[in-house]
Amino acid sequence: MDANRPPLGMLLCEWRGARRMSQLDLALEADLSARHLGFIETGKAQPSRETVARLADALRVPLRERNALLLAAGYAPHHPESPLATPALEHMRQAIDLILAHQEPYPAFVLNRHFDVLGANQAAMRVNALVMGDRPSVHANLLHQIFDPADFRRVILNWPEVAARFIRQLHEELLATPFDARARALLDDVLAYPEVPQGWRTRDIAATPSPIVTLAFASPLGPLRFFETITTFAAPRDVTLDELRIDCAFPADAHTAEVCRRLAS
């Protein structure tokens, strides 16, 4: 076993704590005896690959972290992580390009789970150039763009509402992957920007978020208002696909729709 890698038992205990499951809860969900699970967590028993997979299913572990569980158990990772440009993902890449193209003349972005912008359609480029006065963003990460006063934040008319919505999304990502150090660092980074409420450091479980949040941008052609939908891949087999999100923006009023059409023409 790699001395730098946490043991499987420790990882399972951490995931159980994050999911608020007792040892008995997890054993029942994974169709194991509590005694056998206890031996696995203490390192007295070596689980099979199938057992690790059942435990990961019961704990709702994302693909990247499933690979980490397999490695900790002494097995090779099961789920590949392929760059989007690889031939293996050609069909998926074509599907993404098709979604982006069909979203015209309205913006669409491709993001990963850390909100890095991996791609965008031409409509997104046109709207960004309009609201930013052809000034490029200094960040390749959507959250930094939204929270940095020197970036898109200065043209978002309803910034507190929008920022609160994205903070909730980041907390949801951390809830799904509680040991994601990069997501935790991203939360620290955005909270360090000026006038960001420190109360946002913790997830507000009492809040009832609106199902639709409108993003309003100042522009030379008047305010532009969009609402968004998020597309993910069902039953992905690749870590990259598991972490992809396609963010499509739709006009929330007739003026915004007309401006988008004018920009496209």
PDB file of C-alpha atoms in Angstrom:
ATOM      1  CA  MET A   1       0.000   0.000   0.000  1.00  0.00           C
ATOM      2  CA  ASP A   2       1.180   3.543  -0.788  1.00  0.00           C
ATOM      3  CA  ALA A   3       2.230   5.154   2.506  1.00  0.00           C
ATOM      4  CA  ASN A   4       1.012   8.543   1.204  1.00  0.00           C
ATOM      5  CA  ARG A   5      -2.488   7.243   0.465  1.00  0.00           C
ATOM      6  CA  PRO A   6      -5.133   7.181   3.247  1.00  0.00           C
ATOM      7  CA  PRO A   7      -6.186   3.627   4.154  1.00  0.00           C
ATOM      8  CA  LEU A   8      -9.512   2.387   2.877  1.00  0.00           C
ATOM      9  CA  GLY A   9     -11.000   2.134   6.355  1.00  0.00           C
ATOM     10  CA  MET A  10     -10.306   5.787   7.067  1.00  0.00           C
ATOM     11  CA  LEU A  11     -11.881   6.846   3.770  1.00  0.00           C
ATOM     12  CA  LEU A  12     -14.988   4.753   4.413  1.00  0.00           C
ATOM     13  CA  CYS A  13     -15.368   6.223   7.913  1.00  0.00           C
ATOM     14  CA  GLU A  14     -15.042   9.741   6.496  1.00  0.00           C
ATOM     15  CA  TRP A  15     -17.637   9.073   3.815  1.00  0.00           C
ATOM     16  CA  ARG A  16     -19.994   7.518   6.359  1.00  0.00           C
ATOM     17  CA  GLY A  17     -19.660  10.623   8.515  1.00  0.00           C
ATOM     18  CA  ALA A  18     -20.292  12.906   5.559  1.00  0.00           C
ATOM     19  CA  ARG A  19     -23.390  10.928   4.587  1.00  0.00           C
ATOM     20  CA  ARG A  20     -24.527  10.649   8.228  1.00  0.00           C
ATOM     21  CA  MET A  21     -24.653   6.865   8.042  1.00  0.00           C
ATOM     22  CA  SER A  22     -23.879   4.505  10.894  1.00  0.00           C
ATOM     23  CA  GLN A  23     -21.809   1.416  10.280  1.00  0.00           C
ATOM     24  CA  LEU A  24     -25.018  -0.618  10.420  1.00  0.00           C
ATOM     25  CA  ASP A  25     -26.750   1.721   7.947  1.00  0.00           C
ATOM     26  CA  LEU A  26     -23.941   1.309   5.437  1.00  0.00           C
ATOM     27  CA  ALA A  27     -23.704  -2.446   5.935  1.00  0.00           C
ATOM     28  CA  LEU A  28     -27.427  -2.887   5.265  1.00  0.00           C
ATOM     29  CA  GLU A  29     -27.341  -0.599   2.224  1.00  0.00           C
ATOM     30  CA  ALA A  30     -24.312  -2.431   0.766  1.00  0.00           C
ATOM     31  CA  ASP A  31     -25.689  -5.901   1.630  1.00  0.00           C
ATOM     32  CA  LEU A  32     -22.834  -6.714   4.013  1.00  0.00           C
ATOM     33  CA  SER A  33     -22.760  -7.819   7.607  1.00  0.00           C
ATOM     34  CA  ALA A  34     -21.909  -5.073  10.087  1.00  0.00           C
ATOM     35  CA  ARG A  35     -19.143  -7.347  11.419  1.00  0.00           C
ATOM     36  CA  HIS A  36     -17.515  -7.652   7.979  1.00  0.00           C
ATOM     37  CA  LEU A  37     -17.750  -3.891   7.391  1.00  0.00           C
ATOM     38  CA  GLY A  38     -16.169  -3.309  10.777  1.00  0.00           C
ATOM     39  CA  PHE A  39     -13.263  -5.571   9.809  1.00  0.00           C
ATOM     40  CA  ILE A  40     -12.850  -3.672   6.516  1.00  0.00           C
ATOM     41  CA  GLU A  41     -12.783  -0.315   8.314  1.00  0.00           C
ATOM     42  CA  THR A  42     -10.195  -1.514  10.832  1.00  0.00           C
ATOM     43  CA  GLY A  43      -8.058  -3.131   8.119  1.00  0.00           C
ATOM     44  CA  LYS A  44      -8.616  -6.678   9.373  1.00  0.00           C
ATOM     45  CA  ALA A  45     -10.413  -7.730   6.158  1.00  0.00           C
ATOM     46  CA  GLN A  46      -9.557  -7.145   2.511  1.00  0.00           C
ATOM     47  CA  PRO A  47     -12.686  -6.333   0.454  1.00  0.00           C
ATOM     48  CA  SER A  48     -13.139  -7.505  -3.111  1.00  0.00           C
ATOM     49  CA  ARG A  49     -13.490  -5.029  -5.971  1.00  0.00           C
ATOM     50  CA  GLU A  50     -17.215  -5.818  -6.032  1.00  0.00           C
ATOM     51  CA  THR A  51     -17.529  -5.023  -2.336  1.00  0.00           C
ATOM     52  CA  VAL A  52     -15.754  -1.684  -2.792  1.00  0.00           C
ATOM     53  CA  ALA A  53     -18.139  -0.891  -5.651  1.00  0.00           C
ATOM     54  CA  ARG A  54     -21.181  -1.753  -3.510  1.00  0.00           C
ATOM     55  CA  LEU A  55     -19.898   0.445  -0.697  1.00  0.00           C
ATOM     56  CA  ALA A  56     -19.290   3.309  -3.143  1.00  0.00           C
ATOM     57  CA  ASP A  57     -22.831   2.911  -4.509  1.00  0.00           C
ATOM     58  CA  ALA A  58     -24.308   2.988  -1.021  1.00  0.00           C
ATOM     59  CA  LEU A  59     -22.293   6.102  -0.141  1.00  0.00           C
ATOM     60  CA  ARG A  60     -23.159   7.861  -3.455  1.00  0.00           C
ATOM     61  CA  VAL A  61     -19.474   8.427  -4.188  1.00  0.00           C
ATOM     62  CA  PRO A  62     -18.611  10.268  -7.449  1.00  0.00           C
ATOM     63  CA  LEU A  63     -16.398   8.530  -9.998  1.00  0.00           C
ATOM     64  CA  ARG A  64     -13.145  10.318  -9.121  1.00  0.00           C
ATOM     65  CA  GLU A  65     -13.540   9.378  -5.463  1.00  0.00           C
ATOM     66  CA  ARG A  66     -14.546   5.798  -6.396  1.00  0.00           C
ATOM     67  CA  ASN A  67     -11.160   5.441  -8.048  1.00  0.00           C
ATOM     68  CA  ALA A  68      -9.557   6.674  -4.813  1.00  0.00           C
ATOM     69  CA  LEU A  69     -11.412   3.981  -2.836  1.00  0.00           C
ATOM     70  CA  LEU A  70     -10.230   1.297  -5.251  1.00  0.00           C
ATOM     71  CA  LEU A  71      -6.630   2.497  -5.037  1.00  0.00           C
ATOM     72  CA  ALA A  72      -6.815   2.516  -1.237  1.00  0.00           C
ATOM     73  CA  ALA A  73      -8.067  -1.083  -1.370  1.00  0.00           C
ATOM     74  CA  GLY A  74      -5.104  -2.083  -3.565  1.00  0.00           C
ATOM     75  CA  TYR A  75      -6.930  -2.214  -6.906  1.00  0.00           C
ATOM     76  CA  ALA A  76      -6.453  -0.333 -10.149  1.00  0.00           C
ATOM     77  CA  PRO A  77      -8.884   2.531 -10.849  1.00  0.00           C
ATOM     78  CA  HIS A  78     -11.986   1.429 -12.743  1.00  0.00           C
ATOM     79  CA  HIS A  79     -13.162   4.720 -14.246  1.00  0.00           C
ATOM     80  CA  PRO A  80     -10.896   6.416 -16.821  1.00  0.00           C
ATOM     81  CA  GLU A  81     -10.321  10.173 -16.894  1.00  0.00           C
ATOM     82  CA  SER A  82      -9.960  11.189 -20.528  1.00  0.00           C
ATOM     83  CA  PRO A  83      -9.353  14.692 -21.897  1.00  0.00           C
ATOM     84  CA  LEU A  84     -12.306  15.892 -23.974  1.00  0.00           C
ATOM     85  CA  ALA A  85     -10.020  15.971 -27.009  1.00  0.00           C
ATOM     86  CA  THR A  86      -9.302  12.239 -26.818  1.00  0.00           C
ATOM     87  CA  PRO A  87     -10.791  10.031 -29.581  1.00  0.00           C
ATOM     88  CA  ALA A  88     -12.541   7.934 -26.923  1.00  0.00           C
ATOM     89  CA  LEU A  89     -14.841  10.875 -26.147  1.00  0.00           C
ATOM     90  CA  GLU A  90     -15.413  11.955 -29.752  1.00  0.00           C
ATOM     91  CA  HIS A  91     -19.148  11.181 -29.703  1.00  0.00           C
ATOM     92  CA  MET A  92     -19.622  12.986 -26.400  1.00  0.00           C
ATOM     93  CA  ARG A  93     -17.656  15.939 -27.696  1.00  0.00           C
ATOM     94  CA  GLN A  94     -19.881  16.061 -30.762  1.00  0.00           C
ATOM     95  CA  ALA A  95     -22.936  16.001 -28.503  1.00  0.00           C
ATOM     96  CA  ILE A  96     -21.559  18.919 -26.468  1.00  0.00           C
ATOM     97  CA  ASP A  97     -20.791  20.892 -29.641  1.00  0.00           C
ATOM     98  CA  LEU A  98     -24.322  20.207 -30.873  1.00  0.00           C
ATOM     99  CA  ILE A  99     -25.862  21.496 -27.638  1.00  0.00           C
ATOM    100  CA  LEU A 100     -23.719  24.640 -27.790  1.00  0.00           C
ATOM    101  CA  ALA A 101     -24.610  25.245 -31.433  1.00  0.00           C
ATOM    102  CA  HIS A 102     -28.347  24.689 -30.910  1.00  0.00           C
ATOM    103  CA  GLN A 103     -28.330  27.178 -28.027  1.00  0.00           C
ATOM    104  CA  GLU A 104     -27.551  30.023 -30.474  1.00  0.00           C
ATOM    105  CA  PRO A 105     -28.272  32.933 -30.434  1.00  0.00           C
ATOM    106  CA  TYR A 106     -28.271  32.523 -26.643  1.00  0.00           C
ATOM    107  CA  PRO A 107     -25.203  31.855 -24.461  1.00  0.00           C
ATOM    108  CA  ALA A 108     -24.017  28.438 -23.306  1.00  0.00           C
ATOM    109  CA  PHE A 109     -20.926  27.385 -21.339  1.00  0.00           C
ATOM    110  CA  VAL A 110     -19.188  24.102 -20.537  1.00  0.00           C
ATOM    111  CA  LEU A 111     -18.007  23.860 -16.925  1.00  0.00           C
ATOM    112  CA  ASN A 112     -16.401  21.268 -14.686  1.00  0.00           C
ATOM    113  CA  ARG A 113     -17.373  20.677 -11.066  1.00  0.00           C
ATOM    114  CA  HIS A 114     -14.944  23.386  -9.936  1.00  0.00           C
ATOM    115  CA  PHE A 115     -16.659  25.945 -12.204  1.00  0.00           C
ATOM    116  CA  ASP A 116     -13.716  26.208 -14.628  1.00  0.00           C
ATOM    117  CA  VAL A 117     -14.967  27.404 -18.013  1.00  0.00           C
ATOM    118  CA  LEU A 118     -13.908  24.731 -20.521  1.00  0.00           C
ATOM    119  CA  GLY A 119     -15.768  26.082 -23.539  1.00  0.00           C
ATOM    120  CA  ALA A 120     -18.498  28.405 -24.744  1.00  0.00           C
ATOM    121  CA  ASN A 121     -20.534  29.112 -27.853  1.00  0.00           C
ATOM    122  CA  GLN A 122     -20.247  32.236 -29.989  1.00  0.00           C
ATOM    123  CA  ALA A 123     -23.339  33.764 -28.399  1.00  0.00           C
ATOM    124  CA  ALA A 124     -21.594  33.695 -25.023  1.00  0.00           C
ATOM    125  CA  MET A 125     -18.589  35.452 -26.561  1.00  0.00           C
ATOM    126  CA  ARG A 126     -20.822  38.142 -28.102  1.00  0.00           C
ATOM    127  CA  VAL A 127     -22.771  38.835 -24.917  1.00  0.00           C
ATOM    128  CA  ASN A 128     -19.591  38.867 -22.829  1.00  0.00           C
ATOM    129  CA  ALA A 129     -17.968  41.366 -25.205  1.00  0.00           C
ATOM    130  CA  LEU A 130     -21.057  43.595 -25.072  1.00  0.00           C
ATOM    131  CA  VAL A 131     -21.422  43.773 -21.287  1.00  0.00           C
ATOM    132  CA  MET A 132     -17.665  43.963 -20.640  1.00  0.00           C
ATOM    133  CA  GLY A 133     -16.958  46.500 -23.384  1.00  0.00           C
ATOM    134  CA  ASP A 134     -14.687  44.049 -25.246  1.00  0.00           C
ATOM    135  CA  ARG A 135     -12.552  43.723 -22.119  1.00  0.00           C
ATOM    136  CA  PRO A 136     -11.583  40.058 -21.609  1.00  0.00           C
ATOM    137  CA  SER A 137     -12.149  38.359 -18.287  1.00  0.00           C
ATOM    138  CA  VAL A 138      -9.067  37.969 -16.108  1.00  0.00           C
ATOM    139  CA  HIS A 139     -10.287  34.578 -14.855  1.00  0.00           C
ATOM    140  CA  ALA A 140     -11.005  31.208 -16.455  1.00  0.00           C
ATOM    141  CA  ASN A 141     -13.160  30.227 -13.468  1.00  0.00           C
ATOM    142  CA  LEU A 142     -16.827  31.256 -13.383  1.00  0.00           C
ATOM    143  CA  LEU A 143     -16.948  31.849  -9.627  1.00  0.00           C
ATOM    144  CA  HIS A 144     -13.918  34.142  -9.728  1.00  0.00           C
ATOM    145  CA  GLN A 145     -15.550  36.001 -12.623  1.00  0.00           C
ATOM    146  CA  ILE A 146     -18.722  36.494 -10.587  1.00  0.00           C
ATOM    147  CA  PHE A 147     -17.078  37.418  -7.259  1.00  0.00           C
ATOM    148  CA  ASP A 148     -14.118  39.542  -8.423  1.00  0.00           C
ATOM    149  CA  PRO A 149     -15.121  43.260  -8.436  1.00  0.00           C
ATOM    150  CA  ALA A 150     -12.726  43.777 -11.347  1.00  0.00           C
ATOM    151  CA  ASP A 151     -14.492  41.163 -13.479  1.00  0.00           C
ATOM    152  CA  PHE A 152     -18.126  40.354 -14.328  1.00  0.00           C
ATOM    153  CA  ARG A 153     -19.294  41.271 -10.839  1.00  0.00           C
ATOM    154  CA  ARG A 154     -19.291  44.955 -11.734  1.00  0.00           C
ATOM    155  CA  VAL A 155     -21.877  44.468 -14.506  1.00  0.00           C
ATOM    156  CA  ILE A 156     -24.221  42.086 -12.637  1.00  0.00           C
ATOM    157  CA  LEU A 157     -27.160  44.252 -11.565  1.00  0.00           C
ATOM    158  CA  ASN A 158     -28.537  41.730  -9.053  1.00  0.00           C
ATOM    159  CA  TRP A 159     -25.163  40.542  -7.770  1.00  0.00           C
ATOM    160  CA  PRO A 160     -26.185  39.616  -4.180  1.00  0.00           C
ATOM    161  CA  GLU A 161     -28.909  37.273  -5.442  1.00  0.00           C
ATOM    162  CA  VAL A 162     -26.695  35.740  -8.119  1.00  0.00           C
ATOM    163  CA  ALA A 163     -23.687  35.347  -5.811  1.00  0.00           C
ATOM    164  CA  ALA A 164     -25.831  33.680  -3.131  1.00  0.00           C
ATOM    165  CA  ARG A 165     -27.131  31.216  -5.723  1.00  0.00           C
ATOM    166  CA  PHE A 166     -23.616  30.235  -6.834  1.00  0.00           C
ATOM    167  CA  ILE A 167     -22.451  29.891  -3.226  1.00  0.00           C
ATOM    168  CA  ARG A 168     -25.325  27.453  -2.694  1.00  0.00           C
ATOM    169  CA  GLN A 169     -24.168  25.518  -5.770  1.00  0.00           C
ATOM    170  CA  LEU A 170     -20.619  25.359  -4.420  1.00  0.00           C
ATOM    171  CA  HIS A 171     -21.894  24.096  -1.073  1.00  0.00           C
ATOM    172  CA  GLU A 172     -23.926  21.450  -2.921  1.00  0.00           C
ATOM    173  CA  GLU A 173     -20.746  20.333  -4.690  1.00  0.00           C
ATOM    174  CA  LEU A 174     -18.992  20.118  -1.318  1.00  0.00           C
ATOM    175  CA  LEU A 175     -21.907  18.151   0.082  1.00  0.00           C
ATOM    176  CA  ALA A 176     -21.546  15.646  -2.775  1.00  0.00           C
ATOM    177  CA  THR A 177     -17.726  15.537  -2.497  1.00  0.00           C
ATOM    178  CA  PRO A 178     -16.943  16.670   1.077  1.00  0.00           C
ATOM    179  CA  PHE A 179     -13.220  15.903   0.843  1.00  0.00           C
ATOM    180  CA  ASP A 180     -12.590  17.885  -2.351  1.00  0.00           C
ATOM    181  CA  ALA A 181      -9.672  20.102  -1.316  1.00  0.00           C
ATOM    182  CA  ARG A 182      -9.868  22.208  -4.467  1.00  0.00           C
ATOM    183  CA  ALA A 183     -13.575  22.984  -3.962  1.00  0.00           C
ATOM    184  CA  ARG A 184     -12.839  23.912  -0.348  1.00  0.00           C
ATOM    185  CA  ALA A 185     -10.010  26.216  -1.499  1.00  0.00           C
ATOM    186  CA  LEU A 186     -12.332  27.760  -4.094  1.00  0.00           C
ATOM    187  CA  LEU A 187     -14.824  28.586  -1.332  1.00  0.00           C
ATOM    188  CA  ASP A 188     -12.026  30.256   0.663  1.00  0.00           C
ATOM    189  CA  ASP A 189     -10.962  32.232  -2.418  1.00  0.00           C
ATOM    190  CA  VAL A 190     -14.379  33.657  -3.260  1.00  0.00           C
ATOM    191  CA  LEU A 191     -15.125  34.485   0.385  1.00  0.00           C
ATOM    192  CA  ALA A 192     -11.934  36.574   0.440  1.00  0.00           C
ATOM    193  CA  TYR A 193     -13.289  39.047  -2.124  1.00  0.00           C
ATOM    194  CA  PRO A 194     -14.594  42.399  -0.778  1.00  0.00           C
ATOM    195  CA  GLU A 195     -18.094  42.620   0.707  1.00  0.00           C
ATOM    196  CA  VAL A 196     -18.780  38.894   0.566  1.00  0.00           C
ATOM    197  CA  PRO A 197     -20.770  37.858   3.675  1.00  0.00           C
ATOM    198  CA  GLN A 198     -18.747  35.526   5.872  1.00  0.00           C
ATOM    199  CA  GLY A 199     -22.005  33.810   6.789  1.00  0.00           C
ATOM    200  CA  TRP A 200     -21.807  32.208   3.354  1.00  0.00           C
ATOM    201  CA  ARG A 201     -18.938  30.024   4.604  1.00  0.00           C
ATOM    202  CA  THR A 202     -21.499  27.530   5.865  1.00  0.00           C
ATOM    203  CA  ARG A 203     -24.455  26.055   4.022  1.00  0.00           C
ATOM    204  CA  ASP A 204     -27.769  27.662   4.951  1.00  0.00           C
ATOM    205  CA  ILE A 205     -29.997  24.623   5.368  1.00  0.00           C
ATOM    206  CA  ALA A 206     -32.995  26.782   6.342  1.00  0.00           C
ATOM    207  CA  ALA A 207     -32.974  28.773   3.090  1.00  0.00           C
ATOM    208  CA  THR A 208     -35.553  27.950   0.448  1.00  0.00           C
ATOM    209  CA  PRO A 209     -33.894  28.932  -2.836  1.00  0.00           C
ATOM    210  CA  SER A 210     -35.997  30.067  -5.759  1.00  0.00           C
ATOM    211  CA  PRO A 211     -36.189  27.412  -8.493  1.00  0.00           C
ATOM    212  CA  ILE A 212     -35.227  30.068 -11.053  1.00  0.00           C
ATOM    213  CA  VAL A 213     -32.666  32.827 -10.532  1.00  0.00           C
ATOM    214  CA  THR A 214     -32.444  35.568 -13.139  1.00  0.00           C
ATOM    215  CA  LEU A 215     -29.042  37.044 -13.997  1.00  0.00           C
ATOM    216  CA  ALA A 216     -29.325  40.719 -14.912  1.00  0.00           C
ATOM    217  CA  PHE A 217     -26.407  42.387 -16.722  1.00  0.00           C
ATOM    218  CA  ALA A 218     -25.842  46.059 -17.428  1.00  0.00           C
ATOM    219  CA  SER A 219     -25.073  46.698 -21.098  1.00  0.00           C
ATOM    220  CA  PRO A 220     -24.855  49.642 -23.534  1.00  0.00           C
ATOM    221  CA  LEU A 221     -28.090  48.328 -25.085  1.00  0.00           C
ATOM    222  CA  GLY A 222     -29.963  48.234 -21.780  1.00  0.00           C
ATOM    223  CA  PRO A 223     -30.285  45.568 -19.066  1.00  0.00           C
ATOM    224  CA  LEU A 224     -30.036  41.948 -20.244  1.00  0.00           C
ATOM    225  CA  ARG A 225     -31.825  39.307 -18.192  1.00  0.00           C
ATOM    226  CA  PHE A 226     -31.243  35.550 -18.464  1.00  0.00           C
ATOM    227  CA  PHE A 227     -32.260  32.428 -16.597  1.00  0.00           C
ATOM    228  CA  GLU A 228     -30.190  29.231 -16.740  1.00  0.00           C
ATOM    229  CA  THR A 229     -30.548  25.487 -17.047  1.00  0.00           C
ATOM    230  CA  ILE A 230     -27.846  22.922 -16.247  1.00  0.00           C
ATOM    231  CA  THR A 231     -27.319  19.782 -18.363  1.00  0.00           C
ATOM    232  CA  THR A 232     -25.304  16.794 -17.108  1.00  0.00           C
ATOM    233  CA  PHE A 233     -24.562  13.374 -18.601  1.00  0.00           C
ATOM    234  CA  ALA A 234     -26.616  10.437 -17.352  1.00  0.00           C
ATOM    235  CA  ALA A 235     -24.709   7.373 -16.098  1.00  0.00           C
ATOM    236  CA  PRO A 236     -21.243   8.561 -17.191  1.00  0.00           C
ATOM    237  CA  ARG A 237     -18.421   6.017 -17.272  1.00  0.00           C
ATOM    238  CA  ASP A 238     -15.607   8.563 -17.460  1.00  0.00           C
ATOM    239  CA  VAL A 239     -14.507  10.934 -14.684  1.00  0.00           C
ATOM    240  CA  THR A 240     -14.377  13.863 -17.112  1.00  0.00           C
ATOM    241  CA  LEU A 241     -17.984  13.336 -18.227  1.00  0.00           C
ATOM    242  CA  ASP A 242     -19.117  12.791 -14.648  1.00  0.00           C
ATOM    243  CA  GLU A 243     -17.854  16.266 -13.752  1.00  0.00           C
ATOM    244  CA  LEU A 244     -19.091  18.169 -16.819  1.00  0.00           C
ATOM    245  CA  ARG A 245     -21.955  20.650 -16.689  1.00  0.00           C
ATOM    246  CA  ILE A 246     -23.423  22.532 -19.656  1.00  0.00           C
ATOM    247  CA  ASP A 247     -24.888  25.863 -18.538  1.00  0.00           C
ATOM    248  CA  CYS A 248     -27.434  27.226 -21.031  1.00  0.00           C
ATOM    249  CA  ALA A 249     -28.765  30.777 -20.638  1.00  0.00           C
ATOM    250  CA  PHE A 250     -32.187  31.752 -21.985  1.00  0.00           C
ATOM    251  CA  PRO A 251     -33.624  35.281 -22.335  1.00  0.00           C
ATOM    252  CA  ALA A 252     -35.937  36.236 -19.479  1.00  0.00           C
ATOM    253  CA  ASP A 253     -37.604  39.033 -21.458  1.00  0.00           C
ATOM    254  CA  ALA A 254     -38.299  40.117 -25.033  1.00  0.00           C
ATOM    255  CA  HIS A 255     -35.641  42.852 -24.967  1.00  0.00           C
ATOM    256  CA  THR A 256     -32.861  40.379 -24.100  1.00  0.00           C
ATOM    257  CA  ALA A 257     -34.022  37.988 -26.824  1.00  0.00           C
ATOM    258  CA  GLU A 258     -33.985  40.805 -29.391  1.00  0.00           C
ATOM    259  CA  VAL A 259     -30.502  41.967 -28.364  1.00  0.00           C
ATOM    260  CA  CYS A 260     -29.161  38.406 -28.705  1.00  0.00           C
ATOM    261  CA  ARG A 261     -30.679  38.129 -32.179  1.00  0.00           C
ATOM    262  CA  ARG A 262     -29.223  41.494 -33.196  1.00  0.00           C
ATOM    263  CA  LEU A 263     -25.769  40.518 -31.975  1.00  0.00           C
ATOM    264  CA  ALA A 264     -25.942  37.275 -33.937  1.00  0.00           C
ATOM    265  CA  SER A 265     -26.878  39.059 -37.153  1.00  0.00           C
TER     266      SER A 265
END
